[in-house]
Each structure stands twice: as C-alpha cells, then as structure tokens.
Amino acid sequence: QVQLVESGGGLVQAGGSLRLSCAASGRIFGSYTIAWFRQAPGKEREFVAAISRGSGVRYTDSVKGRFTLSRDDAKNTVYLQMNSLKPEDTAVYYCASSPSSVQSNTPRGYDYWGQGTQVTVSS
C-alpha cells in the first residue's frame, strides 16, 4: 500500500509561485506514476500533471509553461512548482499514484490518493 502526503499549499497573489510536495511511502515509489489533480468548489476533479519513469511528464494545457513537475526518487517525493499563478488555479490539489506507467488523466486511473492541500490565488 502507498501512502501519500501533500504539503506546500497556501494563499498567494496572482502572478506568484508555490511549490507543492507529495511525499510517498513505499520502496516501490520509483516505478509508480505520480499525478496531481485539483478540484475547485462545485467542479469535478481535473488532471494537472503526471510523471512516470521512462515516460517523461504530461501536463494539462492550462498549466503548460507555468507548472513544472519533478520527482526525487531518493526522497520518495514529487514536486509541483507552480509559477505565474492565476485565480483560476484556486483549488484543492491532490496527488495520486498508480503502479502503471500509463499517465492517465482521469481519477479512476489512480489507486492511492493524498488528503489534499488548498491553493488559493487572490486577484
């Protein structure tokens, strides 16, 4: 079983930056796909980015050029660097994992989820 813990959320002004972290338990972390999703009030959970060994990184169009996803397998941690934040980025951000190398953009593609961290971008 994989346990995921997110951190790094907070309140930031538009144009600012935040770095989210997703720390995972389990020695098989390196073989997993790790993804970030976000969910704004009243909206469905949406895909943000995913990273997997051998497949690079996949981003949703709305964050390309602004967000960077990276992983440190030695620390079992994935980082989501978010720059040029916009009010529409406001949401609870969740990290999720899958033992597959497929970088699914739907929540059902992932088996384990963190508790989420709130990101609020003020205008």
N, CA, C and O atoms as a GROMACS GRO file, in nm:
protein
  492
    1GLN      N    1   0.085  -0.119   0.000
    1GLN     CA    2   0.000   0.000   0.000
    1GLN      C    3   0.088   0.124   0.000
    1GLN      O    4   0.194   0.126   0.062
    2VAL      N    5   0.043   0.225  -0.070
    2VAL     CA    6   0.116   0.351  -0.081
    2VAL      C    7   0.041   0.460  -0.004
    2VAL      O    8  -0.080   0.474  -0.019
    3GLN      N    9   0.113   0.534   0.075
    3GLN     CA   10   0.055   0.649   0.144
    3GLN      C   11   0.117   0.776   0.088
    3GLN      O   12   0.238   0.785   0.071
    4LEU      N   13   0.032   0.874   0.061
    4LEU     CA   14   0.075   0.999   0.001
    4LEU      C   15   0.037   1.115   0.092
    4LEU      O   16  -0.075   1.120   0.143
    5VAL      N   17   0.131   1.208   0.112
    5VAL     CA   18   0.105   1.324   0.196
    5VAL      C   19   0.147   1.449   0.120
    5VAL      O   20   0.264   1.465   0.084
    6GLU      N   21   0.050   1.538   0.094
    6GLU     CA   22   0.079   1.663   0.024
    6GLU      C   23   0.111   1.773   0.123
    6GLU      O   24   0.065   1.771   0.238
    7SER      N   25   0.189   1.869   0.078
    7SER     CA   26   0.216   1.989   0.156
    7SER      C   27   0.254   2.102   0.062
    7SER      O   28   0.281   2.079  -0.056
    8GLY      N   29   0.257   2.224   0.116
    8GLY     CA   30   0.303   2.337   0.038
    8GLY      C   31   0.195   2.431  -0.012
    8GLY      O   32   0.225   2.534  -0.073
    9GLY      N   33   0.070   2.398   0.013
    9GLY     CA   34  -0.036   2.487  -0.030
    9GLY      C   35  -0.039   2.615   0.052
    9GLY      O   36   0.030   2.626   0.154
   10GLY      N   37  -0.120   2.710   0.008
   10GLY     CA   38  -0.133   2.835   0.080
   10GLY      C   39  -0.203   2.940  -0.001
   10GLY      O   40  -0.264   2.912  -0.104
   11LEU      N   41  -0.194   3.063   0.048
   11LEU     CA   42  -0.256   3.179  -0.019
   11LEU      C   43  -0.147   3.260  -0.086
   11LEU      O   44  -0.045   3.293  -0.025
   12VAL      N   45  -0.168   3.293  -0.212
   12VAL     CA   46  -0.070   3.370  -0.288
   12VAL      C   47  -0.143   3.466  -0.382
   12VAL      O   48  -0.255   3.438  -0.424
   13GLN      N   49  -0.080   3.577  -0.412
   13GLN     CA   50  -0.139   3.670  -0.507
   13GLN      C   51  -0.118   3.622  -0.650
   13GLN      O   52  -0.025   3.546  -0.678
   14ALA      N   53  -0.204   3.667  -0.737
   14ALA     CA   54  -0.189   3.633  -0.879
   14ALA      C   55  -0.050   3.674  -0.928
   14ALA      O   56  -0.001   3.782  -0.898
   15GLY      N   57   0.011   3.584  -1.005
   15GLY     CA   58   0.145   3.606  -1.053
   15GLY      C   59   0.252   3.545  -0.964
   15GLY      O   60   0.369   3.538  -1.002
   16GLY      N   61   0.212   3.502  -0.847
   16GLY     CA   62   0.306   3.444  -0.752
   16GLY      C   63   0.333   3.297  -0.778
   16GLY      O   64   0.288   3.240  -0.878
   17SER      N   65   0.409   3.237  -0.686
   17SER     CA   66   0.452   3.098  -0.702
   17SER      C   67   0.431   3.020  -0.574
   17SER      O   68   0.432   3.075  -0.464
   18LEU      N   69   0.411   2.891  -0.591
   18LEU     CA   70   0.407   2.796  -0.481
   18LEU      C   71   0.472   2.667  -0.528
   18LEU      O   72   0.474   2.636  -0.647
   19ARG      N   73   0.526   2.592  -0.432
   19ARG     CA   74   0.576   2.458  -0.465
   19ARG      C   75   0.507   2.357  -0.376
   19ARG      O   76   0.519   2.362  -0.253
   20LEU      N   77   0.436   2.267  -0.439
   20LEU     CA   78   0.370   2.160  -0.367
   20LEU      C   79   0.461   2.038  -0.363
   20LEU      O   80   0.536   2.011  -0.457
   21SER      N   81   0.452   1.965  -0.253
   21SER     CA   82   0.527   1.841  -0.238
   21SER      C   83   0.432   1.727  -0.213
   21SER      O   84   0.328   1.743  -0.149
   22CYS      N   85   0.467   1.611  -0.264
   22CYS     CA   86   0.391   1.488  -0.240
   22CYS      C   87   0.492   1.383  -0.194
   22CYS      O   88   0.571   1.333  -0.273
   23ALA      N   89   0.487   1.351  -0.064
   23ALA     CA   90   0.578   1.253  -0.008
   23ALA      C   91   0.508   1.118  -0.002
   23ALA      O   92   0.396   1.107   0.047
   24ALA      N   93   0.576   1.016  -0.051
   24ALA     CA   94   0.515   0.885  -0.061
   24ALA      C   95   0.591   0.783   0.022
   24ALA      O   96   0.714   0.788   0.033
   25SER      N   97   0.517   0.691   0.079
   25SER     CA   98   0.578   0.578   0.147
   25SER      C   99   0.593   0.464   0.047
   25SER      O  100   0.530   0.465  -0.059
   26GLY      N  101   0.675   0.367   0.081
   26GLY     CA  102   0.684   0.251  -0.006
   26GLY      C  103   0.809   0.251  -0.090
   26GLY      O  104   0.840   0.350  -0.156
   27ARG      N  105   0.881   0.142  -0.087
   27ARG     CA  106   1.007   0.131  -0.159
   27ARG      C  107   0.989   0.117  -0.309
   27ARG      O  108   1.087   0.123  -0.383
   28ILE      N  109   0.866   0.100  -0.356
   28ILE     CA  110   0.841   0.085  -0.499
   28ILE      C  111   0.800   0.217  -0.562
   28ILE      O  112   0.753   0.220  -0.675
   29PHE      N  113   0.818   0.325  -0.489
   29PHE     CA  114   0.779   0.457  -0.538
   29PHE      C  115   0.836   0.485  -0.676
   29PHE      O  116   0.767   0.540  -0.761
   30GLY      N  117   0.960   0.446  -0.697
   30GLY     CA  118   1.027   0.482  -0.822
   30GLY      C  119   0.960   0.426  -0.946
   30GLY      O  120   0.976   0.484  -1.054
   31SER      N  121   0.887   0.318  -0.935
   31SER     CA  122   0.825   0.257  -1.051
   31SER      C  123   0.683   0.308  -1.076
   31SER      O  124   0.621   0.271  -1.176
   32TYR      N  125   0.632   0.390  -0.988
   32TYR     CA  126   0.495   0.436  -0.997
   32TYR      C  127   0.482   0.562  -1.082
   32TYR      O  128   0.576   0.640  -1.096
   33THR      N  129   0.363   0.578  -1.138
   33THR     CA  130   0.324   0.707  -1.194
   33THR      C  131   0.263   0.788  -1.082
   33THR      O  132   0.177   0.740  -1.007
   34ILE      N  133   0.307   0.912  -1.070
   34ILE     CA  134   0.252   1.005  -0.971
   34ILE      C  135   0.189   1.122  -1.046
   34ILE      O  136   0.249   1.179  -1.137
   35ALA      N  137   0.070   1.156  -1.005
   35ALA     CA  138  -0.003   1.263  -1.073
   35ALA      C  139  -0.057   1.363  -0.972
   35ALA      O  140  -0.074   1.334  -0.854
   36TRP      N  141  -0.083   1.482  -1.023
   36TRP     CA  142  -0.154   1.584  -0.946
   36TRP      C  143  -0.288   1.612  -1.014
   36TRP      O  144  -0.296   1.624  -1.136
   37PHE      N  145  -0.390   1.620  -0.933
   37PHE     CA  146  -0.522   1.663  -0.975
   37PHE      C  147  -0.562   1.782  -0.889
   37PHE      O  148  -0.501   1.807  -0.785
   38ARG      N  149  -0.663   1.852  -0.931
   38ARG     CA  150  -0.715   1.962  -0.849
   38ARG      C  151  -0.866   1.965  -0.860
   38ARG      O  152  -0.925   1.923  -0.960
   39GLN      N  153  -0.928   2.017  -0.755
   39GLN     CA  154  -1.073   2.026  -0.753
   39GLN      C  155  -1.115   2.158  -0.691
   39GLN      O  156  -1.088   2.185  -0.574
   40ALA      N  157  -1.182   2.238  -0.771
   40ALA     CA  158  -1.236   2.365  -0.724
   40ALA      C  159  -1.379   2.342  -0.675
   40ALA      O  160  -1.443   2.244  -0.715
   41PRO      N  161  -1.430   2.429  -0.588
   41PRO     CA  162  -1.566   2.412  -0.536
   41PRO      C  163  -1.669   2.402  -0.648
   41PRO      O  164  -1.672   2.485  -0.739
   42GLY      N  165  -1.750   2.300  -0.640
   42GLY     CA  166  -1.857   2.282  -0.738
   42GLY      C  167  -1.813   2.226  -0.871
   42GLY      O  168  -1.893   2.216  -0.964
   43LYS      N  169  -1.686   2.189  -0.881
   43LYS     CA  170  -1.635   2.137  -1.008
   43LYS      C  171  -1.580   1.996  -0.989
   43LYS      O  172  -1.551   1.952  -0.877
   44GLU      N  173  -1.566   1.925  -1.101
   44GLU     CA  174  -1.510   1.792  -1.096
   44GLU      C  175  -1.357   1.799  -1.075
   44GLU      O  176  -1.292   1.899  -1.105
   45ARG      N  177  -1.305   1.690  -1.024
   45ARG     CA  178  -1.160   1.680  -1.008
   45ARG      C  179  -1.096   1.673  -1.148
   45ARG      O  180  -1.136   1.593  -1.232
   46GLU      N  181  -0.996   1.758  -1.169
   46GLU     CA  182  -0.935   1.763  -1.301
   46GLU      C  183  -0.786   1.734  -1.294
   46GLU      O  184  -0.719   1.764  -1.195
   47PHE      N  185  -0.737   1.677  -1.401
   47PHE     CA  186  -0.596   1.640  -1.415
   47PHE      C  187  -0.511   1.765  -1.430
   47PHE      O  188  -0.548   1.860  -1.498
   48VAL      N  189  -0.394   1.764  -1.364
   48VAL     CA  190  -0.299   1.874  -1.377
   48VAL      C  191  -0.172   1.828  -1.446
   48VAL      O  192  -0.131   1.886  -1.547
   49ALA      N  193  -0.109   1.723  -1.392
   49ALA     CA  194   0.017   1.675  -1.448
   49ALA      C  195   0.047   1.536  -1.393
   49ALA      O  196  -0.005   1.497  -1.289
   50ALA      N  197   0.131   1.463  -1.465
   50ALA     CA  198   0.172   1.330  -1.421
   50ALA      C  199   0.316   1.305  -1.464
   50ALA      O  200   0.363   1.358  -1.564
   51ILE      N  201   0.384   1.222  -1.384
   51ILE     CA  202   0.522   1.189  -1.414
   51ILE      C  203   0.543   1.041  -1.389
   51ILE      O  204   0.494   0.986  -1.291
   52SER      N  205   0.617   0.978  -1.479
   52SER     CA  206   0.647   0.836  -1.462
   52SER      C  207   0.782   0.807  -1.525
   52SER      O  208   0.824   0.873  -1.620
   53ARG      N  209   0.849   0.708  -1.469
   53ARG     CA  210   0.982   0.675  -1.519
   53ARG      C  211   0.971   0.623  -1.662
   53ARG      O  212   0.893   0.533  -1.692
   54GLY      N  213   1.050   0.682  -1.748
   54GLY     CA  214   1.053   0.637  -1.887
   54GLY      C  215   0.950   0.704  -1.976
   54GLY      O  216   0.955   0.687  -2.098
   55SER      N  217   0.859   0.778  -1.917
   55SER     CA  218   0.753   0.842  -1.997
   55SER      C  219   0.752   0.993  -1.985
   55SER      O  220   0.665   1.059  -2.042
   56GLY      N  221   0.846   1.046  -1.911
   56GLY     CA  222   0.850   1.191  -1.901
   56GLY      C  223   0.735   1.248  -1.820
   56GLY      O  224   0.684   1.183  -1.728
   57VAL      N  225   0.696   1.370  -1.855
   57VAL     CA  226   0.592   1.442  -1.781
   57VAL      C  227   0.481   1.482  -1.877
   57VAL      O  228   0.506   1.521  -1.991
   58ARG      N  229   0.361   1.473  -1.830
   58ARG     CA  230   0.244   1.514  -1.907
   58ARG      C  231   0.173   1.624  -1.830
   58ARG      O  232   0.154   1.614  -1.709
   59TYR      N  233   0.135   1.730  -1.901
   59TYR     CA  234   0.065   1.843  -1.839
   59TYR      C  235  -0.068   1.868  -1.909
   59TYR      O  236  -0.083   1.842  -2.028
   60THR      N  237  -0.163   1.918  -1.834
   60THR     CA  238  -0.282   1.968  -1.898
   60THR      C  239  -0.249   2.102  -1.963
   60THR      O  240  -0.160   2.174  -1.918
   61ASP      N  241  -0.321   2.136  -2.068
   61ASP     CA  242  -0.285   2.254  -2.147
   61ASP      C  243  -0.283   2.383  -2.066
   61ASP      O  244  -0.200   2.470  -2.090
   62SER      N  245  -0.373   2.395  -1.971
   62SER     CA  246  -0.387   2.522  -1.898
   62SER      C  247  -0.269   2.554  -1.807
   62SER      O  248  -0.256   2.668  -1.762
   63VAL      N  249  -0.182   2.456  -1.780
   63VAL     CA  250  -0.068   2.481  -1.691
   63VAL      C  251   0.066   2.473  -1.763
   63VAL      O  252   0.170   2.500  -1.703
   64LYS      N  253   0.064   2.435  -1.889
   64LYS     CA  254   0.189   2.423  -1.964
   64LYS      C  255   0.262   2.557  -1.966
   64LYS      O  256   0.203   2.662  -1.991
   65GLY      N  257   0.393   2.551  -1.940
   65GLY     CA  258   0.474   2.672  -1.937
   65GLY      C  259   0.473   2.743  -1.803
   65GLY      O  260   0.554   2.833  -1.779
   66ARG      N  261   0.382   2.704  -1.714
   66ARG     CA  262   0.374   2.767  -1.582
   66ARG      C  263   0.407   2.671  -1.468
   66ARG      O  264   0.468   2.710  -1.369
   67PHE      N  265   0.368   2.547  -1.484
   67PHE     CA  266   0.390   2.446  -1.381
   67PHE      C  267   0.501   2.351  -1.427
   67PHE      O  268   0.513   2.320  -1.546
   68THR      N  269   0.581   2.304  -1.329
   68THR     CA  270   0.684   2.206  -1.357
   68THR      C  271   0.675   2.094  -1.255
   68THR      O  272   0.676   2.117  -1.134
   69LEU      N  273   0.666   1.973  -1.305
   69LEU     CA  274   0.657   1.855  -1.220
   69LEU      C  275   0.790   1.780  -1.222
   69LEU      O  276   0.846   1.756  -1.329
   70SER      N  277   0.839   1.745  -1.104
   70SER     CA  278   0.965   1.672  -1.095
   70SER      C  279   0.956   1.571  -0.981
   70SER      O  280   0.868   1.580  -0.896
   71ARG      N  281   1.048   1.477  -0.982
   71ARG     CA  282   1.047   1.376  -0.876
   71ARG      C  283   1.188   1.352  -0.826
   71ARG      O  284   1.284   1.361  -0.902
   72ASP      N  285   1.199   1.322  -0.698
   72ASP     CA  286   1.324   1.285  -0.635
   72ASP      C  287   1.302   1.146  -0.576
   72ASP      O  288   1.250   1.133  -0.465
   73ASP      N  289   1.343   1.043  -0.648
   73ASP     CA  290   1.317   0.907  -0.604
   73ASP      C  291   1.392   0.874  -0.476
   73ASP      O  292   1.347   0.791  -0.397
   74ALA      N  293   1.507   0.937  -0.454
   74ALA     CA  294   1.582   0.911  -0.331
   74ALA      C  295   1.504   0.958  -0.208
   74ALA      O  296   1.520   0.903  -0.099
   75LYS      N  297   1.420   1.060  -0.228
   75LYS     CA  298   1.340   1.113  -0.117
   75LYS      C  299   1.195   1.069  -0.125
   75LYS      O  300   1.114   1.108  -0.041
   76ASN      N  301   1.162   0.987  -0.225
   76ASN     CA  302   1.023   0.943  -0.244
   76ASN      C  303   0.927   1.062  -0.249
   76ASN      O  304   0.820   1.059  -0.190
   77THR      N  305   0.968   1.164  -0.320
   77THR     CA  306   0.890   1.288  -0.321
   77THR      C  307   0.876   1.341  -0.464
   77THR      O  308   0.970   1.336  -0.544
   78VAL      N  309   0.758   1.391  -0.492
   78VAL     CA  310   0.730   1.458  -0.619
   78VAL      C  311   0.699   1.604  -0.589
   78VAL      O  312   0.631   1.636  -0.491
   79TYR      N  313   0.749   1.692  -0.673
   79TYR     CA  314   0.731   1.836  -0.652
   79TYR      C  315   0.654   1.896  -0.770
   79TYR      O  316   0.680   1.864  -0.886
   80LEU      N  317   0.560   1.984  -0.738
   80LEU     CA  318   0.488   2.059  -0.841
   80LEU      C  319   0.520   2.206  -0.819
   80LEU      O  320   0.465   2.270  -0.729
   81GLN      N  321   0.608   2.259  -0.901
   81GLN     CA  322   0.642   2.401  -0.896
   81GLN      C  323   0.542   2.478  -0.978
   81GLN      O  324   0.527   2.453  -1.098
   82MET      N  325   0.472   2.571  -0.916
   82MET     CA  326   0.366   2.645  -0.982
   82MET      C  327   0.404   2.793  -0.987
   82MET      O  328   0.414   2.859  -0.883
   83ASN      N  329   0.424   2.843  -1.106
   83ASN     CA  330   0.461   2.983  -1.126
   83ASN      C  331   0.349   3.055  -1.201
   83ASN      O  332   0.261   2.992  -1.259
   84SER      N  333   0.354   3.187  -1.199
   84SER     CA  334   0.256   3.270  -1.269
   84SER      C  335   0.114   3.225  -1.236
   84SER      O  336   0.031   3.207  -1.325
   85LEU      N  337   0.089   3.207  -1.110
   85LEU     CA  338  -0.041   3.156  -1.068
   85LEU      C  339  -0.154   3.253  -1.101
   85LEU      O  340  -0.136   3.375  -1.098
   86LYS      N  341  -0.269   3.196  -1.132
   86LYS     CA  342  -0.388   3.272  -1.168
   86LYS      C  343  -0.501   3.239  -1.070
   86LYS      O  344  -0.500   3.131  -1.010
   87PRO      N  345  -0.597   3.328  -1.054
   87PRO     CA  346  -0.711   3.297  -0.966
   87PRO      C  347  -0.780   3.166  -1.004
   87PRO      O  348  -0.831   3.096  -0.916
   88GLU      N  349  -0.783   3.132  -1.131
   88GLU     CA  350  -0.849   3.008  -1.173
   88GLU      C  351  -0.770   2.883  -1.135
   88GLU      O  352  -0.819   2.772  -1.154
   89ASP      N  353  -0.649   2.900  -1.081
   89ASP     CA  354  -0.575   2.785  -1.028
   89ASP      C  355  -0.619   2.750  -0.886
   89ASP      O  356  -0.575   2.650  -0.830
   90THR      N  357  -0.704   2.832  -0.828
   90THR     CA  358  -0.752   2.806  -0.692
   90THR      C  359  -0.827   2.675  -0.686
   90THR      O  360  -0.922   2.653  -0.761
   91ALA      N  361  -0.784   2.588  -0.595
   91ALA     CA  362  -0.845   2.455  -0.582
   91ALA      C  363  -0.775   2.380  -0.468
   91ALA      O  364  -0.674   2.425  -0.415
   92VAL      N  365  -0.832   2.267  -0.434
   92VAL     CA  366  -0.761   2.170  -0.351
   92VAL      C  367  -0.681   2.081  -0.447
   92VAL      O  368  -0.736   2.026  -0.542
   93TYR      N  369  -0.553   2.069  -0.420
   93TYR     CA  370  -0.465   1.990  -0.505
   93TYR      C  371  -0.436   1.856  -0.438
   93TYR      O  372  -0.401   1.850  -0.320
   94TYR      N  373  -0.452   1.750  -0.515
   94TYR     CA  374  -0.432   1.614  -0.466
   94TYR      C  375  -0.322   1.547  -0.548
   94TYR      O  376  -0.314   1.565  -0.669
   95CYS      N  377  -0.239   1.469  -0.480
   95CYS     CA  378  -0.150   1.382  -0.556
   95CYS      C  379  -0.205   1.239  -0.549
   95CYS      O  380  -0.273   1.202  -0.453
   96ALA      N  381  -0.174   1.163  -0.651
   96ALA     CA  382  -0.226   1.029  -0.665
   96ALA      C  383  -0.119   0.941  -0.728
   96ALA      O  384  -0.030   0.989  -0.798
   97SER      N  385  -0.130   0.811  -0.703
   97SER     CA  386  -0.030   0.721  -0.757
   97SER      C  387  -0.094   0.601  -0.824
   97SER      O  388  -0.207   0.561  -0.794
   98SER      N  389  -0.019   0.545  -0.917
   98SER     CA  390  -0.062   0.426  -0.988
   98SER      C  391   0.061   0.341  -1.017
   98SER      O  392   0.167   0.394  -1.049
   99PRO      N  393   0.047   0.207  -1.006
   99PRO     CA  394   0.162   0.122  -1.037
   99PRO      C  395   0.187   0.110  -1.187
   99PRO      O  396   0.287   0.052  -1.230
  100SER      N  397   0.098   0.164  -1.267
  100SER     CA  398   0.112   0.159  -1.412
  100SER      C  399   0.198   0.274  -1.460
  100SER      O  400   0.205   0.378  -1.395
  101SER      N  401   0.263   0.256  -1.574
  101SER     CA  402   0.340   0.364  -1.635
  101SER      C  403   0.252   0.452  -1.724
  101SER      O  404   0.299   0.552  -1.779
  102VAL      N  405   0.127   0.415  -1.737
  102VAL     CA  406   0.034   0.495  -1.817
  102VAL      C  407  -0.001   0.622  -1.740
  102VAL      O  408  -0.042   0.616  -1.624
  103GLN      N  409   0.015   0.735  -1.804
  103GLN     CA  410  -0.012   0.864  -1.738
  103GLN      C  411  -0.158   0.903  -1.764
  103GLN      O  412  -0.188   0.991  -1.845
  104SER      N  413  -0.246   0.836  -1.693
  104SER     CA  414  -0.388   0.862  -1.711
  104SER      C  415  -0.424   1.003  -1.667
  104SER      O  416  -0.366   1.057  -1.573
  105ASN      N  417  -0.519   1.063  -1.737
  105ASN     CA  418  -0.567   1.196  -1.699
  105ASN      C  419  -0.705   1.189  -1.634
  105ASN      O  420  -0.774   1.290  -1.624
  106THR      N  421  -0.743   1.072  -1.589
  106THR     CA  422  -0.870   1.057  -1.518
  106THR      C  423  -0.845   1.000  -1.379
  106THR      O  424  -0.755   0.918  -1.361
  107PRO      N  425  -0.924   1.043  -1.281
  107PRO     CA  426  -0.903   0.995  -1.144
  107PRO      C  427  -0.908   0.843  -1.129
  107PRO      O  428  -0.839   0.786  -1.045
  108ARG      N  429  -0.990   0.778  -1.212
  108ARG     CA  430  -1.003   0.632  -1.196
  108ARG      C  431  -0.877   0.558  -1.237
  108ARG      O  432  -0.866   0.437  -1.217
  109GLY      N  433  -0.782   0.631  -1.296
  109GLY     CA  434  -0.656   0.567  -1.333
  109GLY      C  435  -0.558   0.554  -1.218
  109GLY      O  436  -0.447   0.504  -1.237
  110TYR      N  437  -0.597   0.599  -1.100
  110TYR     CA  438  -0.506   0.602  -0.986
  110TYR      C  439  -0.567   0.530  -0.866
  110TYR      O  440  -0.687   0.536  -0.842
  111ASP      N  441  -0.479   0.462  -0.792
  111ASP     CA  442  -0.524   0.376  -0.684
  111ASP      C  443  -0.518   0.444  -0.547
  111ASP      O  444  -0.604   0.419  -0.462
  112TYR      N  445  -0.420   0.528  -0.526
  112TYR     CA  446  -0.399   0.587  -0.395
  112TYR      C  447  -0.397   0.739  -0.407
  112TYR      O  448  -0.348   0.795  -0.505
  113TRP      N  449  -0.452   0.804  -0.304
  113TRP     CA  450  -0.467   0.948  -0.304
  113TRP      C  451  -0.421   1.007  -0.171
  113TRP      O  452  -0.434   0.945  -0.066
  114GLY      N  453  -0.368   1.128  -0.179
  114GLY     CA  454  -0.339   1.202  -0.058
  114GLY      C  455  -0.463   1.274  -0.008
  114GLY      O  456  -0.571   1.261  -0.067
  115GLN      N  457  -0.447   1.349   0.100
  115GLN     CA  458  -0.562   1.417   0.162
  115GLN      C  459  -0.590   1.552   0.098
  115GLN      O  460  -0.696   1.610   0.120
  116GLY      N  461  -0.497   1.603   0.020
  116GLY     CA  462  -0.516   1.730  -0.049
  116GLY      C  463  -0.457   1.847   0.025
  116GLY      O  464  -0.442   1.843   0.148
  117THR      N  465  -0.422   1.950  -0.050
  117THR     CA  466  -0.370   2.075   0.008
  117THR      C  467  -0.434   2.192  -0.067
  117THR      O  468  -0.443   2.191  -0.190
  118GLN      N  469  -0.478   2.291   0.007
  118GLN     CA  470  -0.551   2.403  -0.052
  118GLN      C  471  -0.455   2.505  -0.112
  118GLN      O  472  -0.358   2.546  -0.050
  119VAL      N  473  -0.485   2.544  -0.235
  119VAL     CA  474  -0.414   2.654  -0.301
  119VAL      C  475  -0.516   2.762  -0.333
  119VAL      O  476  -0.616   2.736  -0.400
  120THR      N  477  -0.491   2.882  -0.286
  120THR     CA  478  -0.580   2.994  -0.311
  120THR      C  479  -0.499   3.108  -0.373
  120THR      O  480  -0.399   3.153  -0.318
  121VAL      N  481  -0.544   3.153  -0.489
  121VAL     CA  482  -0.476   3.260  -0.561
  121VAL      C  483  -0.570   3.380  -0.565
  121VAL      O  484  -0.679   3.373  -0.622
  122SER      N  485  -0.527   3.488  -0.504
  122SER     CA  486  -0.610   3.609  -0.499
  122SER      C  487  -0.579   3.700  -0.617
  122SER      O  488  -0.466   3.705  -0.666
  123SER      N  489  -0.681   3.772  -0.661
  123SER     CA  490  -0.663   3.861  -0.776
  123SER      C  491  -0.618   4.000  -0.734
  123SER      O  492  -0.598   4.087  -0.818
   0.00000   0.00000   0.00000
